Amino acid sequence: MTTEKGTSGRGQRELRVRVKTAKGRKLSSTRWLERQLNDPYVQRARREGYRGRAAFKILELDDKFHFLVPGARVVDLGCAPGGWSQVAVARVNALGDRGGKKQGTVLGVDLQEVEPIAGAELHQLDFLSDGADDAVRGWLGGKADVVMSDMAAASSGHKQTDHLRIMALCEAAAYFAFDVLEEGGTFVAKVLAGGAEAELQQLLKQNFRKVAHVKPPASRSDSSEKFVVATGFRGASRRSEDLGEADIGEAERDAAGEE
């Protein structure tokens, strides 16, 4: 591994790391490692104590849509390694250490075991298993203000297969959100472009007042990853089958103004 000097966008000198291809290591693995070592968001995450660069994606989304407010009750699906939950804990005041601000709660769930995060309640669970949604509702003990999902299946190497898998996870998270969100609540989820996202978008437009697709700056430019942010949940009494075309049209106009 070697380093060379470069200039950052802020005019500061910084070191760029070049990784030599080790014996037995694939060139693609070397390139991935080099990209990680030189990624400014990865470097910033280390400096600021976040568990991964994904923390900046939810930070940027919240800076735009303002859903992580003090006192909010948040469910984080697919929370490993914990960056999103770290951000949520700070912004909703889950530790109760911001004087004069309401104290929120953060409940994280993931298939993998996640190292403890102060202020968050974390559970290891396969969200697609039978009864998983009931278990999460039990841990939550009431309604949520925000449901956010960064769930993703292991990459198959086939773009369309990966797209369909992540859309299935996103749809499962959306139906869970319909059951647990307070009226006016927010749903945030990662999606991959590929064609099947239109059906999900229509479903969300029927159940939320505004729906936007956003690619935050922290998402890599060469990635098909985007995030759907649905705000203003209409409430359990106004499920999609009860909505008319006028409501759908209103949601489409609102979303167009946000994208």
mmCIF file of C-alpha atoms in Angstrom, residues 5-6 9 47 63 69 101 109 124 134 155 164 167 178 186 193 199 201 210 257:
data_model
loop_
_atom_site.group_PDB
_atom_site.id
_atom_site.type_symbol
_atom_site.label_atom_id
_atom_site.label_comp_id
_atom_site.label_asym_id
_atom_site.label_seq_id
_atom_site.Cartn_x
_atom_site.Cartn_y
_atom_site.Cartn_z
ATOM 1 C CA LYS A 5 -0.261 13.726 -1.958
ATOM 2 C CA GLY A 6 -3.306 15.331 -3.527
ATOM 3 C CA GLY A 9 -11.900 20.252 -2.910
ATOM 4 C CA ARG A 47 -13.290 10.905 12.383
ATOM 5 C CA ASP A 63 -31.470 17.786 6.660
ATOM 6 C CA VAL A 69 -37.081 15.523 15.497
ATOM 7 C CA LYS A 101 -36.031 18.874 24.301
ATOM 8 C CA VAL A 109 -33.702 -4.574 13.988
ATOM 9 C CA GLN A 124 -31.400 -9.524 16.087
ATOM 10 C CA ASP A 134 -45.629 -8.756 15.453
ATOM 11 C CA SER A 155 -25.638 -9.289 -3.790
ATOM 12 C CA LEU A 164 -36.250 -7.388 -7.234
ATOM 13 C CA MET A 167 -37.863 -4.050 -3.733
ATOM 14 C CA PHE A 178 -48.778 1.248 7.316
ATOM 15 C CA THR A 186 -42.665 9.272 7.684
ATOM 16 C CA ALA A 193 -33.459 1.534 -9.913
ATOM 17 C CA GLU A 199 -45.529 -0.211 -8.164
ATOM 18 C CA GLN A 201 -44.232 4.364 -5.568
ATOM 19 C CA LYS A 210 -45.930 13.414 -0.399
ATOM 20 C CA GLY A 257 -42.645 19.417 -6.370
#
